[in-house]
Coordinates of C-alpha atoms and ligand atoms in Angstrom, one line a residue:
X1 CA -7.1 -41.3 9.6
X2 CA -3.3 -41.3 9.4
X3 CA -1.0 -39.0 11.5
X4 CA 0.3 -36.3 9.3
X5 CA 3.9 -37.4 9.3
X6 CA 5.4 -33.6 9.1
X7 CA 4.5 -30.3 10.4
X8 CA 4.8 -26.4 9.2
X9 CA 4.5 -23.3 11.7
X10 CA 3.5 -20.9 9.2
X11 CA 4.0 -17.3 10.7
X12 CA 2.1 -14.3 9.8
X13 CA 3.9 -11.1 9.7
X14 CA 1.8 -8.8 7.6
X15 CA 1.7 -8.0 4.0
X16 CA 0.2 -7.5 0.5
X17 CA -0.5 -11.3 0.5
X18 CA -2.9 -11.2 3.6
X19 CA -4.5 -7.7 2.3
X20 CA -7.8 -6.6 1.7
X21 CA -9.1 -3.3 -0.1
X22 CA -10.8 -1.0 2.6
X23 CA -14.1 0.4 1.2
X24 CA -13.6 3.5 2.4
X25 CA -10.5 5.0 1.2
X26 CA -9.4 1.7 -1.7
X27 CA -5.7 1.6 0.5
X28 CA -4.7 -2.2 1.2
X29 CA -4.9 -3.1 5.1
X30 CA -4.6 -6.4 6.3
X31 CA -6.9 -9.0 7.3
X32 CA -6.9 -11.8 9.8
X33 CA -5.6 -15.4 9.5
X34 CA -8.2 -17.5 9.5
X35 CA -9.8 -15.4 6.3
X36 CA -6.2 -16.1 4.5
X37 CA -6.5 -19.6 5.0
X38 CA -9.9 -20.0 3.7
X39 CA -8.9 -18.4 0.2
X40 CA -6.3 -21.9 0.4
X41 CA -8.5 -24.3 1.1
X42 CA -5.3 -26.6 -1.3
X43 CA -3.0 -26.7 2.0
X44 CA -5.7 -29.4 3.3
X45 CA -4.8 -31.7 0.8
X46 CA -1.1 -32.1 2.1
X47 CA -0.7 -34.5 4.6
X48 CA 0.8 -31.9 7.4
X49 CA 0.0 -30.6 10.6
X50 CA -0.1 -26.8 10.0
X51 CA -0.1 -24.2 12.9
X52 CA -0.2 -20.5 12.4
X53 CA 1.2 -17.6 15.1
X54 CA 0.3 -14.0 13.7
X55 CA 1.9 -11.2 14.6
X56 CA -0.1 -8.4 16.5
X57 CA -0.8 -5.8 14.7
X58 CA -0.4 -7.5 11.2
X59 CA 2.2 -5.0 9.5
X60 CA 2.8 -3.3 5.9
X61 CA 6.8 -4.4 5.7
X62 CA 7.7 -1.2 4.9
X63 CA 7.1 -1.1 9.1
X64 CA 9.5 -3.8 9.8
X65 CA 11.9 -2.8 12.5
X66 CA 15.1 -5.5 14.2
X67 CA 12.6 -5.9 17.2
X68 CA 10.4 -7.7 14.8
X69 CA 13.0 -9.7 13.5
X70 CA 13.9 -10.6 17.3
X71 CA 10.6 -11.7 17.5
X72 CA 10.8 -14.0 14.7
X73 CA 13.8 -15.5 15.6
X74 CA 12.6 -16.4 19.1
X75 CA 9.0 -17.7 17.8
X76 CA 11.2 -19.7 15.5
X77 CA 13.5 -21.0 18.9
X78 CA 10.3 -21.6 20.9
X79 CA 8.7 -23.8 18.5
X80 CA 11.8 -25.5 16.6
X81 CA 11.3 -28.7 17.9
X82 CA 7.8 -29.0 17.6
X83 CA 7.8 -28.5 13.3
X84 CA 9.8 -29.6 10.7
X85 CA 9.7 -26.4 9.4
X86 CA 8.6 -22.6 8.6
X87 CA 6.8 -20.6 6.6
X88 CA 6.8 -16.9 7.2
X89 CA 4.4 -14.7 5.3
X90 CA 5.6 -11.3 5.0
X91 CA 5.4 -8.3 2.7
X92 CA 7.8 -7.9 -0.1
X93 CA 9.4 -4.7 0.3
X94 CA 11.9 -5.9 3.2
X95 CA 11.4 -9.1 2.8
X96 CA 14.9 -9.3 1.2
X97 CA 16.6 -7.7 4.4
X98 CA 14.1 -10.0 6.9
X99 CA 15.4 -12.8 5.3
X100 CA 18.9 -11.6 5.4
X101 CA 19.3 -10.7 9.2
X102 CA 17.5 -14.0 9.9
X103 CA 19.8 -15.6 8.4
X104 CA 22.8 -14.4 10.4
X105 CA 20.3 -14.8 13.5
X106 CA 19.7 -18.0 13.2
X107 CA 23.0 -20.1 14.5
X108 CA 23.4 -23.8 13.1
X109 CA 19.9 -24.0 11.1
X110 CA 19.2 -27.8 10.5
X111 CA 15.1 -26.7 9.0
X112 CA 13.8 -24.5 6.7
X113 CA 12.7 -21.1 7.1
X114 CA 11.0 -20.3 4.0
X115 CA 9.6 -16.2 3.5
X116 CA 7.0 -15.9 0.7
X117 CA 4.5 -13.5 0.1
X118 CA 2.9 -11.9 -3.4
X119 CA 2.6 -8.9 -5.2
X120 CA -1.6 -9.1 -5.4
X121 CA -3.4 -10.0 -2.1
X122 CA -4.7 -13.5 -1.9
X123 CA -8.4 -12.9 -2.8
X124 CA -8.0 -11.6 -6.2
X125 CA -8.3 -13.7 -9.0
X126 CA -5.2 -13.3 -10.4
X127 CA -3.2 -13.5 -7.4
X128 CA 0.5 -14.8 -7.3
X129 CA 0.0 -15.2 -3.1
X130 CA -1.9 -19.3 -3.5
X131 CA 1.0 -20.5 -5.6
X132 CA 3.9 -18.9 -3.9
X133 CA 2.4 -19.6 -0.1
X134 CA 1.2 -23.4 -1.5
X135 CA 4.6 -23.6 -2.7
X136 CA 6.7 -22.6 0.7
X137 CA 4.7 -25.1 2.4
X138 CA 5.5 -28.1 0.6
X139 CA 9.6 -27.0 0.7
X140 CA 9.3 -26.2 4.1
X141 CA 8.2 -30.0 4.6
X142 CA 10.5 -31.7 2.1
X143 CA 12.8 -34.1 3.4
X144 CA 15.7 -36.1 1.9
X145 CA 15.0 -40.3 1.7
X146 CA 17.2 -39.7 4.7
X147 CA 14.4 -38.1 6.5
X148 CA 17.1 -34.9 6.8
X149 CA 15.3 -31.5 6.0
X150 CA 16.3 -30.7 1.9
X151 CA 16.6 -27.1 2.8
X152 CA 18.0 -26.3 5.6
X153 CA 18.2 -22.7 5.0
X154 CA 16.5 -18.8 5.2
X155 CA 14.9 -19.0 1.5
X156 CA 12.9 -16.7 0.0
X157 CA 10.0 -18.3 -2.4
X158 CA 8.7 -16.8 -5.3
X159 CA 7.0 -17.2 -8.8
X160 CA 8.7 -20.6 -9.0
X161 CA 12.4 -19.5 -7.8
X162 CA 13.6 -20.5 -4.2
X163 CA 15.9 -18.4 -3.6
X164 CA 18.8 -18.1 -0.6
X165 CA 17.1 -15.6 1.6
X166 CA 20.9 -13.3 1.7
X167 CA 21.3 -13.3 -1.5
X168 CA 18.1 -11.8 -2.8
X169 CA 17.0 -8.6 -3.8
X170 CA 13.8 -7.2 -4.9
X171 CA 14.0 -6.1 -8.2
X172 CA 10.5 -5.6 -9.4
X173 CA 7.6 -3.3 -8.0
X174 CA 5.0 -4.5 -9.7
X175 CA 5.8 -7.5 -11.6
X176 CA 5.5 -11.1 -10.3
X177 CA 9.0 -12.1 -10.3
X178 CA 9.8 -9.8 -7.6
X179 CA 13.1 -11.2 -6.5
X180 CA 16.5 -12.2 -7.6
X181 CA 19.4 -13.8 -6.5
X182 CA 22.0 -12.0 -9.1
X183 CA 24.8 -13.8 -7.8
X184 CA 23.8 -17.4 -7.2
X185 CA 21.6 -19.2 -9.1
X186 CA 18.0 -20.2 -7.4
X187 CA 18.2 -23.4 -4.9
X188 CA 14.9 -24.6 -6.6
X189 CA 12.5 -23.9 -9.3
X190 CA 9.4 -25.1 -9.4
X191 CA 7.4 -26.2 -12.5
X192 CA 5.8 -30.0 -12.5
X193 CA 7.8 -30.7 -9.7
X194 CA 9.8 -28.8 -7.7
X195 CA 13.8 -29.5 -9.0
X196 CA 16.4 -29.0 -5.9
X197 CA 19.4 -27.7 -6.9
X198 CA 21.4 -29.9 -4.2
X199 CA 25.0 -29.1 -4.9
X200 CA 24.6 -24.9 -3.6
X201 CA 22.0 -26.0 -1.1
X202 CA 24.1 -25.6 2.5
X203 CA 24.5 -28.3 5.0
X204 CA 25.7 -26.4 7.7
X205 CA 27.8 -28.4 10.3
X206 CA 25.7 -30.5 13.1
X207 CA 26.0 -28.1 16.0
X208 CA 23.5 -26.9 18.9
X209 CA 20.5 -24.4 17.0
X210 CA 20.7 -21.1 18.9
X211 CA 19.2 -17.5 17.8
X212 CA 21.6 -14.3 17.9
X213 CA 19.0 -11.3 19.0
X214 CA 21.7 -8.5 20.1
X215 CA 21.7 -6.4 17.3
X216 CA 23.5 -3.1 17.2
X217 CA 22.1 -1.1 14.3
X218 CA 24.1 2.3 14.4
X219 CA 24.9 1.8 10.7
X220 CA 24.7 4.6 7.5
X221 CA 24.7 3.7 4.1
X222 CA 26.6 5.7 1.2
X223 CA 25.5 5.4 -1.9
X224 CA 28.4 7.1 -3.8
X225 CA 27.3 9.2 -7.0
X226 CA 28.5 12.0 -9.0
X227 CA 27.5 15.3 -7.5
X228 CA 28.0 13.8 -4.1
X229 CA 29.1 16.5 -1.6
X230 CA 31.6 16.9 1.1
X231 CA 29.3 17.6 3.3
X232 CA 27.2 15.0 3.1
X233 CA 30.0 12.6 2.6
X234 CA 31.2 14.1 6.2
X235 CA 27.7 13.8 7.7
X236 CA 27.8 10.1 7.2
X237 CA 31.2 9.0 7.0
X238 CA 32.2 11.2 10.6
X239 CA 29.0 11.0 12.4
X240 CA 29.5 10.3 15.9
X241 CA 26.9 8.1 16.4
X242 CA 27.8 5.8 13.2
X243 CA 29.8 2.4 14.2
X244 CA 29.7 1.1 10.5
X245 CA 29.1 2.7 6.9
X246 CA 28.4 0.6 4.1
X247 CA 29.5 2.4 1.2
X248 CA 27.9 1.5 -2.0
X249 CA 30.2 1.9 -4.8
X250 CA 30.5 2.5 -8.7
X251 CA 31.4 -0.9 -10.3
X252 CA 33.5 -3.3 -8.7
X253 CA 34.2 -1.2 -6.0
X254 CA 35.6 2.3 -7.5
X255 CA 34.4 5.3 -5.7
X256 CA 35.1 9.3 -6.0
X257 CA 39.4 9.5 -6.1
X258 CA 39.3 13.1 -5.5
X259 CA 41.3 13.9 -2.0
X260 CA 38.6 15.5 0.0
X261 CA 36.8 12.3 -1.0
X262 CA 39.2 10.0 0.7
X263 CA 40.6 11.8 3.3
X264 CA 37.0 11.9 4.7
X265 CA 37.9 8.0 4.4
X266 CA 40.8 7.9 6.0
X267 CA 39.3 9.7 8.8
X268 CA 36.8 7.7 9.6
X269 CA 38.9 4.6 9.1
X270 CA 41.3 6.2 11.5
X271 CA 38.4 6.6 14.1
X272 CA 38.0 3.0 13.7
X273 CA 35.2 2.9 12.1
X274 CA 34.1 -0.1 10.6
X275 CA 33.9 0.5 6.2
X276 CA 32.3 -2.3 4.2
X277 CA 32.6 -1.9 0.1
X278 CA 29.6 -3.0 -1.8
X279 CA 29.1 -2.6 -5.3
X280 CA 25.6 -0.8 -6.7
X281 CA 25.7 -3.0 -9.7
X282 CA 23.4 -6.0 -9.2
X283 CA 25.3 -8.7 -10.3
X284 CA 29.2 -9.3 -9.8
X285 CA 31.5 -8.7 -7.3
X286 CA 33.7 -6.0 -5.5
X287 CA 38.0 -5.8 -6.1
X288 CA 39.4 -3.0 -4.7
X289 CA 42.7 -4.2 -6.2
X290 CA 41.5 -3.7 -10.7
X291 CA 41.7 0.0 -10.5
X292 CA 43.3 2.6 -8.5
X293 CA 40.2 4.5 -6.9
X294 CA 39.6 1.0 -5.8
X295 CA 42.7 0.6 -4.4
X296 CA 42.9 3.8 -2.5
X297 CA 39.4 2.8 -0.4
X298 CA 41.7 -0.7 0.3
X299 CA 44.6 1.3 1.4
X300 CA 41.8 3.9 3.4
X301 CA 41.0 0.6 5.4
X302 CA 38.0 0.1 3.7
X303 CA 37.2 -3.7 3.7
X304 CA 35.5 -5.1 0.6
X305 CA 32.4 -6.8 0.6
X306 CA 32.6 -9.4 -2.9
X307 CA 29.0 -9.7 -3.9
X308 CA 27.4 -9.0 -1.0
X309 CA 24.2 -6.9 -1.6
X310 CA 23.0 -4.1 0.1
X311 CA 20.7 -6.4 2.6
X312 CA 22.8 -8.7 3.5
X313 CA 25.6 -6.5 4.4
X314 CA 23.0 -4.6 6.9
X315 CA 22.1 -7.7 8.2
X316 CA 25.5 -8.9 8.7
X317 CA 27.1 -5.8 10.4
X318 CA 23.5 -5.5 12.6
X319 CA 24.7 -9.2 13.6
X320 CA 28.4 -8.8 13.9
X321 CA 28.4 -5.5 15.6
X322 CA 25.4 -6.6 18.1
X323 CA 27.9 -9.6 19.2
X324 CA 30.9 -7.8 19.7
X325 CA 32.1 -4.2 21.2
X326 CA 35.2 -4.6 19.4
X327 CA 35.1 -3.0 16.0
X328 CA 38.2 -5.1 15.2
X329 CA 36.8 -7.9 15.9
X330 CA 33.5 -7.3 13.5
X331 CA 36.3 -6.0 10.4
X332 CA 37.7 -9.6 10.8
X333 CA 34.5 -11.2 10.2
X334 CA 33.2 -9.3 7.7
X335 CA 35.5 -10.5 5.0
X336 CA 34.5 -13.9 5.4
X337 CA 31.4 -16.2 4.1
X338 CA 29.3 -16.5 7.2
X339 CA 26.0 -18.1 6.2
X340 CA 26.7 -18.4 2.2
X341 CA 25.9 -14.7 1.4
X342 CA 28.9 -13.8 -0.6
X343 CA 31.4 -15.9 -3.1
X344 CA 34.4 -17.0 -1.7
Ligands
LIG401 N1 3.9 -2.8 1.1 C1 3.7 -4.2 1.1 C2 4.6 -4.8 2.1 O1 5.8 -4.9 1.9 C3 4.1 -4.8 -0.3 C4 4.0 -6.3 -0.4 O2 3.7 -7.0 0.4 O3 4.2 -6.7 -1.6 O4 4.2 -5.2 3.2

Protein backbone atom coordinates (compact mmCIF):
# COMPACT_ATOMS: atom_id res chain seq x y z
CA UNK A 1 0.00 0.00 0.00
CA UNK A 2 1.23 3.55 -0.71
CA UNK A 3 2.26 6.12 1.96
CA UNK A 4 -0.42 8.67 2.37
CA UNK A 5 1.49 11.51 0.95
CA UNK A 6 -0.25 14.33 3.41
CA UNK A 7 -1.55 14.35 6.83
CA UNK A 8 -4.55 16.19 8.95
CA UNK A 9 -4.65 16.54 12.94
CA UNK A 10 -8.17 16.88 13.23
CA UNK A 11 -8.97 18.37 16.82
CA UNK A 12 -12.05 17.86 18.72
CA UNK A 13 -13.30 20.61 20.77
CA UNK A 14 -16.92 19.84 21.35
CA UNK A 15 -20.09 20.72 19.68
CA UNK A 16 -23.46 20.09 17.96
CA UNK A 17 -21.56 18.17 15.23
CA UNK A 18 -20.20 15.37 17.69
CA UNK A 19 -23.77 15.37 19.65
CA UNK A 20 -25.99 12.82 20.63
CA UNK A 21 -29.72 13.14 22.02
CA UNK A 22 -29.62 11.84 25.81
CA UNK A 23 -32.65 9.54 26.41
CA UNK A 24 -33.43 10.86 29.44
CA UNK A 25 -34.07 14.41 29.26
CA UNK A 26 -33.81 14.86 24.77
CA UNK A 27 -30.88 17.81 25.54
CA UNK A 28 -27.78 17.25 23.11
CA UNK A 29 -24.49 16.08 24.97
CA UNK A 30 -21.55 15.00 23.24
CA UNK A 31 -20.16 11.81 22.36
CA UNK A 32 -16.74 10.34 21.92
CA UNK A 33 -14.45 10.45 18.86
CA UNK A 34 -14.15 7.25 17.72
CA UNK A 35 -18.28 7.12 17.32
CA UNK A 36 -17.90 10.53 15.21
CA UNK A 37 -15.59 8.88 12.93
CA UNK A 38 -17.58 5.93 12.28
CA UNK A 39 -20.76 7.98 11.07
CA UNK A 40 -17.59 9.18 8.14
CA UNK A 41 -16.50 6.15 7.16
CA UNK A 42 -15.73 8.76 3.44
CA UNK A 43 -12.51 10.20 5.21
CA UNK A 44 -10.97 6.56 4.49
CA UNK A 45 -11.11 7.04 0.98
CA UNK A 46 -8.61 10.08 0.94
CA UNK A 47 -5.28 9.13 0.76
CA UNK A 48 -4.17 10.96 4.31
CA UNK A 49 -2.85 10.07 7.46
CA UNK A 50 -5.54 11.45 9.94
CA UNK A 51 -4.80 11.80 13.72
CA UNK A 52 -7.41 13.06 16.20
CA UNK A 53 -6.60 14.85 19.83
CA UNK A 54 -10.05 15.54 21.75
CA UNK A 55 -10.40 17.83 24.14
CA UNK A 56 -11.29 16.63 27.77
CA UNK A 57 -14.42 17.14 28.61
CA UNK A 58 -15.83 17.56 25.05
CA UNK A 59 -17.64 21.16 25.39
CA UNK A 60 -20.98 22.92 24.18
CA UNK A 61 -19.03 26.31 22.66
CA UNK A 62 -21.13 28.42 24.37
CA UNK A 63 -18.36 27.13 27.32
CA UNK A 64 -15.36 28.25 25.39
CA UNK A 65 -13.14 30.35 27.51
CA UNK A 66 -9.21 31.99 26.18
CA UNK A 67 -7.66 29.07 28.26
CA UNK A 68 -9.24 26.80 25.63
CA UNK A 69 -8.06 28.79 22.91
CA UNK A 70 -4.41 28.54 24.61
CA UNK A 71 -4.78 25.12 24.41
CA UNK A 72 -5.48 25.05 20.79
CA UNK A 73 -2.89 27.06 19.82
CA UNK A 74 -0.22 25.07 21.65
CA UNK A 75 -1.79 21.51 20.41
CA UNK A 76 -1.49 23.25 17.05
CA UNK A 77 2.59 24.31 18.01
CA UNK A 78 3.27 20.80 19.39
CA UNK A 79 2.18 19.01 16.41
CA UNK A 80 2.89 21.60 13.47
CA UNK A 81 5.55 19.84 11.94
CA UNK A 82 4.26 16.57 12.08
CA UNK A 83 0.79 17.47 9.63
CA UNK A 84 0.17 19.44 6.78
CA UNK A 85 -2.64 20.65 8.38
CA UNK A 86 -5.83 21.12 10.77
CA UNK A 87 -9.10 20.51 11.27
CA UNK A 88 -10.74 21.73 14.33
CA UNK A 89 -14.24 20.61 15.14
CA UNK A 90 -16.02 22.97 17.30
CA UNK A 91 -19.55 24.19 18.01
CA UNK A 92 -20.97 27.08 16.15
CA UNK A 93 -21.94 29.63 18.52
CA UNK A 94 -18.19 30.90 19.14
CA UNK A 95 -16.80 29.38 16.61
CA UNK A 96 -16.61 32.88 14.88
CA UNK A 97 -14.59 34.44 17.92
CA UNK A 98 -12.27 30.88 18.18
CA UNK A 99 -11.45 31.38 14.86
CA UNK A 100 -10.80 34.98 15.31
CA UNK A 101 -8.35 35.03 18.43
CA UNK A 102 -6.58 32.05 16.73
CA UNK A 103 -5.90 33.86 14.19
CA UNK A 104 -4.07 36.75 15.99
CA UNK A 105 -2.47 33.76 18.03
CA UNK A 106 -1.04 32.11 15.57
CA UNK A 107 2.30 34.20 14.41
CA UNK A 108 3.55 33.56 10.65
CA UNK A 109 0.93 30.57 9.75
CA UNK A 110 2.46 28.71 6.60
CA UNK A 111 -0.79 25.65 7.04
CA UNK A 112 -4.25 25.61 7.34
CA UNK A 113 -6.34 25.67 10.30
CA UNK A 114 -9.67 24.97 9.14
CA UNK A 115 -12.91 25.21 12.02
CA UNK A 116 -16.05 23.46 10.82
CA UNK A 117 -18.80 22.03 12.63
CA UNK A 118 -22.83 21.76 11.72
CA UNK A 119 -26.03 22.82 12.81
CA UNK A 120 -27.55 18.99 13.11
CA UNK A 121 -25.29 16.36 14.90
CA UNK A 122 -23.59 13.96 12.69
CA UNK A 123 -25.90 10.96 13.07
CA UNK A 124 -29.02 12.36 11.74
CA UNK A 125 -29.89 11.83 8.40
CA UNK A 126 -30.11 15.12 7.30
CA UNK A 127 -27.04 16.30 8.88
CA UNK A 128 -24.94 19.26 7.41
CA UNK A 129 -21.77 17.87 9.85
CA UNK A 130 -20.38 14.78 6.94
CA UNK A 131 -20.17 17.47 4.13
CA UNK A 132 -18.76 20.33 6.05
CA UNK A 133 -16.17 18.02 8.27
CA UNK A 134 -15.44 15.83 4.73
CA UNK A 135 -14.98 19.19 3.22
CA UNK A 136 -12.28 20.85 5.92
CA UNK A 137 -10.34 17.75 5.47
CA UNK A 138 -9.60 17.86 1.97
CA UNK A 139 -8.75 21.95 2.21
CA UNK A 140 -6.84 21.33 5.10
CA UNK A 141 -4.65 18.90 2.75
CA UNK A 142 -4.65 20.91 -0.46
CA UNK A 143 -1.52 21.97 -1.76
CA UNK A 144 -0.40 24.19 -4.69
CA UNK A 145 1.65 22.15 -7.80
CA UNK A 146 4.21 23.83 -5.71
CA UNK A 147 3.66 21.47 -2.87
CA UNK A 148 3.03 25.05 -0.81
CA UNK A 149 -0.18 24.68 1.50
CA UNK A 150 -3.23 26.65 -0.75
CA UNK A 151 -4.56 28.01 2.45
CA UNK A 152 -2.51 29.03 4.67
CA UNK A 153 -4.93 30.64 6.92
CA UNK A 154 -7.62 30.34 10.19
CA UNK A 155 -10.78 29.47 7.91
CA UNK A 156 -14.00 28.73 8.89
CA UNK A 157 -15.87 25.90 6.58
CA UNK A 158 -19.39 25.74 6.00
CA UNK A 159 -22.28 24.72 3.69
CA UNK A 160 -19.87 25.14 0.76
CA UNK A 161 -18.25 28.62 1.78
CA UNK A 162 -14.61 28.79 3.25
CA UNK A 163 -14.55 31.56 4.86
CA UNK A 164 -11.52 33.73 6.56
CA UNK A 165 -11.95 32.65 10.11
CA UNK A 166 -11.76 36.87 11.36
CA UNK A 167 -14.00 37.91 9.15
CA UNK A 168 -16.98 35.66 9.97
CA UNK A 169 -19.93 35.92 11.80
CA UNK A 170 -22.69 33.68 12.64
CA UNK A 171 -25.70 34.85 11.19
CA UNK A 172 -28.12 32.05 11.27
CA UNK A 173 -29.47 29.87 14.35
CA UNK A 174 -30.97 27.35 12.72
CA UNK A 175 -30.32 27.42 9.16
CA UNK A 176 -27.43 25.68 7.37
CA UNK A 177 -25.60 28.55 6.15
CA UNK A 178 -24.64 29.60 9.51
CA UNK A 179 -21.83 31.94 8.69
CA UNK A 180 -20.79 34.90 6.72
CA UNK A 181 -18.11 36.84 5.82
CA UNK A 182 -20.02 40.37 5.02
CA UNK A 183 -17.06 42.04 4.17
CA UNK A 184 -14.89 39.79 2.02
CA UNK A 185 -16.02 37.47 -0.23
CA UNK A 186 -15.53 33.47 0.67
CA UNK A 187 -11.77 32.17 -0.02
CA UNK A 188 -13.59 28.96 -1.56
CA UNK A 189 -16.79 27.53 -2.48
CA UNK A 190 -17.29 24.27 -2.89
CA UNK A 191 -19.64 22.62 -5.50
CA UNK A 192 -18.06 19.83 -8.11
CA UNK A 193 -14.89 20.96 -7.05
CA UNK A 194 -13.80 23.11 -4.66
CA UNK A 195 -12.91 26.75 -6.59
CA UNK A 196 -9.94 28.75 -4.54
CA UNK A 197 -10.33 32.10 -4.74
CA UNK A 198 -6.42 32.71 -4.91
CA UNK A 199 -6.07 36.45 -5.30
CA UNK A 200 -7.66 37.24 -1.28
CA UNK A 201 -6.14 34.01 -0.12
CA UNK A 202 -2.97 35.42 2.24
CA UNK A 203 0.52 34.43 1.86
CA UNK A 204 1.91 35.76 4.88
CA UNK A 205 5.71 36.52 4.73
CA UNK A 206 8.22 33.29 5.38
CA UNK A 207 9.09 33.93 9.02
CA UNK A 208 9.63 31.49 12.11
CA UNK A 209 5.71 29.94 13.23
CA UNK A 210 5.24 30.95 16.83
CA UNK A 211 1.86 30.96 19.04
CA UNK A 212 0.97 34.32 21.13
CA UNK A 213 -0.89 32.77 24.43
CA UNK A 214 -0.79 35.94 26.78
CA UNK A 215 -4.03 37.21 26.49
CA UNK A 216 -5.40 40.02 28.64
CA UNK A 217 -9.12 40.00 28.45
CA UNK A 218 -10.25 42.97 30.74
CA UNK A 219 -12.43 44.23 27.84
CA UNK A 220 -16.49 45.54 27.82
CA UNK A 221 -18.40 45.91 24.95
CA UNK A 222 -21.04 48.80 24.26
CA UNK A 223 -23.55 48.34 22.15
CA UNK A 224 -24.89 51.88 21.73
CA UNK A 225 -28.82 52.20 21.35
CA UNK A 226 -31.44 54.58 21.93
CA UNK A 227 -32.62 54.59 25.47
CA UNK A 228 -29.11 53.87 26.56
CA UNK A 229 -28.39 55.40 30.05
CA UNK A 230 -25.72 57.34 31.76
CA UNK A 231 -25.35 55.04 33.99
CA UNK A 232 -24.78 52.25 32.23
CA UNK A 233 -22.72 54.14 29.79
CA UNK A 234 -20.51 55.03 33.03
CA UNK A 235 -20.49 51.48 34.30
CA UNK A 236 -18.77 50.34 31.21
CA UNK A 237 -17.06 53.18 29.79
CA UNK A 238 -15.27 54.19 33.69
CA UNK A 239 -14.99 50.84 35.18
CA UNK A 240 -11.85 50.43 36.79
CA UNK A 241 -11.17 47.16 35.96
CA UNK A 242 -11.80 47.78 31.97
CA UNK A 243 -8.44 48.26 29.83
CA UNK A 244 -10.41 48.43 26.41
CA UNK A 245 -14.24 49.04 25.40
CA UNK A 246 -15.34 48.18 22.14
CA UNK A 247 -18.09 50.40 21.35
CA UNK A 248 -20.50 49.18 18.80
CA UNK A 249 -21.91 51.93 16.97
CA UNK A 250 -25.04 53.06 14.80
CA UNK A 251 -23.94 53.08 11.09
CA UNK A 252 -20.61 53.89 10.03
CA UNK A 253 -19.63 54.78 13.28
CA UNK A 254 -22.22 57.52 14.67
CA UNK A 255 -23.06 57.09 18.29
CA UNK A 256 -25.33 59.27 20.92
CA UNK A 257 -23.93 63.31 20.37
CA UNK A 258 -25.58 64.32 23.44
CA UNK A 259 -22.82 65.77 25.97
CA UNK A 260 -23.20 63.47 28.95
CA UNK A 261 -22.78 60.92 26.19
CA UNK A 262 -19.34 62.06 25.20
CA UNK A 263 -17.96 63.45 28.07
CA UNK A 264 -18.25 59.88 29.56
CA UNK A 265 -15.89 59.48 26.30
CA UNK A 266 -13.69 61.86 26.89
CA UNK A 267 -13.13 60.54 30.29
CA UNK A 268 -12.40 57.39 29.68
CA UNK A 269 -10.19 58.37 26.74
CA UNK A 270 -8.43 60.67 29.14
CA UNK A 271 -7.80 57.69 31.53
CA UNK A 272 -6.16 56.13 28.68
CA UNK A 273 -8.33 53.78 27.97
CA UNK A 274 -8.11 52.08 24.94
CA UNK A 275 -11.69 52.87 22.56
CA UNK A 276 -12.23 50.75 19.44
CA UNK A 277 -15.33 51.98 16.99
CA UNK A 278 -17.10 49.16 15.34
CA UNK A 279 -20.17 49.41 13.44
CA UNK A 280 -23.48 47.06 14.40
CA UNK A 281 -24.33 46.95 10.83
CA UNK A 282 -23.07 43.76 9.29
CA UNK A 283 -21.62 44.78 6.22
CA UNK A 284 -19.55 48.03 5.50
CA UNK A 285 -17.21 49.86 7.26
CA UNK A 286 -16.64 52.57 10.09
CA UNK A 287 -15.68 56.68 9.27
CA UNK A 288 -15.71 58.69 12.03
CA UNK A 289 -14.95 61.59 9.68
CA UNK A 290 -19.00 61.43 7.25
CA UNK A 291 -20.85 62.90 10.11
CA UNK A 292 -20.33 64.95 13.09
CA UNK A 293 -21.39 62.46 16.04
CA UNK A 294 -18.76 60.42 14.21
CA UNK A 295 -16.37 62.88 14.38
CA UNK A 296 -16.79 63.83 17.94
CA UNK A 297 -15.92 59.96 19.09
CA UNK A 298 -12.54 60.68 16.69
CA UNK A 299 -11.85 63.80 18.44
CA UNK A 300 -12.93 61.79 22.03
CA UNK A 301 -9.86 59.54 21.08
CA UNK A 302 -11.88 56.99 19.98
CA UNK A 303 -10.01 54.91 17.32
CA UNK A 304 -12.04 53.46 14.53
CA UNK A 305 -12.17 49.99 13.72
CA UNK A 306 -13.17 49.91 9.41
CA UNK A 307 -15.08 46.70 9.11
CA UNK A 308 -13.90 44.85 11.75
CA UNK A 309 -16.69 42.79 13.45
CA UNK A 310 -17.53 42.36 16.77
CA UNK A 311 -15.21 38.96 17.06
CA UNK A 312 -12.42 39.92 15.59
CA UNK A 313 -11.98 43.11 17.45
CA UNK A 314 -12.22 40.90 20.82
CA UNK A 315 -9.82 38.84 19.59
CA UNK A 316 -7.55 41.41 18.46
CA UNK A 317 -7.45 43.65 21.64
CA UNK A 318 -7.33 40.07 23.86
CA UNK A 319 -4.02 39.67 21.62
CA UNK A 320 -2.73 43.16 21.48
CA UNK A 321 -3.37 43.99 25.14
CA UNK A 322 -1.94 40.39 26.38
CA UNK A 323 1.42 41.46 24.53
CA UNK A 324 1.89 44.78 25.73
CA UNK A 325 1.34 46.80 29.20
CA UNK A 326 1.34 49.92 27.21
CA UNK A 327 -2.11 50.92 26.18
CA UNK A 328 -0.39 53.27 23.64
CA UNK A 329 1.27 50.84 22.23
CA UNK A 330 -2.02 48.50 21.67
CA UNK A 331 -4.05 52.02 20.09
CA UNK A 332 -1.19 51.97 17.48
CA UNK A 333 -1.89 48.66 16.41
CA UNK A 334 -5.22 48.52 16.40
CA UNK A 335 -5.72 50.71 13.40
CA UNK A 336 -3.80 48.53 11.25
CA UNK A 337 -4.58 45.13 9.25
CA UNK A 338 -2.86 42.51 11.35
CA UNK A 339 -3.89 39.10 9.95
CA UNK A 340 -6.36 40.42 7.01
CA UNK A 341 -9.39 41.11 9.36
CA UNK A 342 -10.27 44.54 8.27
CA UNK A 343 -10.03 46.52 4.73
CA UNK A 344 -7.21 48.69 4.33
N1 LIG B 1 -24.44 25.01 21.24
C1 LIG B 1 -23.68 24.40 20.20
C2 LIG B 1 -22.24 24.83 20.32
O1 LIG B 1 -21.92 25.92 19.95
C3 LIG B 1 -24.25 24.76 18.88
C4 LIG B 1 -23.52 24.18 17.69
O2 LIG B 1 -22.55 23.50 17.75
O3 LIG B 1 -24.00 24.45 16.58
O4 LIG B 1 -21.43 24.09 20.81
Amino acid sequence: MTQPSSSVLLIYTGGTIGMKEDPGNQTLRPFDFSSLMEEVPELRKFALRIDSYTFDPLIDSSDIEPSMWQKLAEIIRDNYNSYDGFVVLHGTDTMAYSASALSFMLENLSKPVIFTGSQLPIGRPRTDGKENLISAVEIASAREPDGSPTVPEVCIYFNSLLLRGNRCTKVDATGFEAFRSPNLPPLAEAGIDIRYNRDIIRRTPPGPFRIHTKLDTSVSILKVHPGITRQVVEDILLGSRTRAVIIESYGCGNAPSSDWFIDIVREAGARGKILYNVTQCIRGLVNMDLYATGRTLKDAGVLGGKDITTESALGKLFFLMGNSDDNESVKAYLEYDLRGEMSN
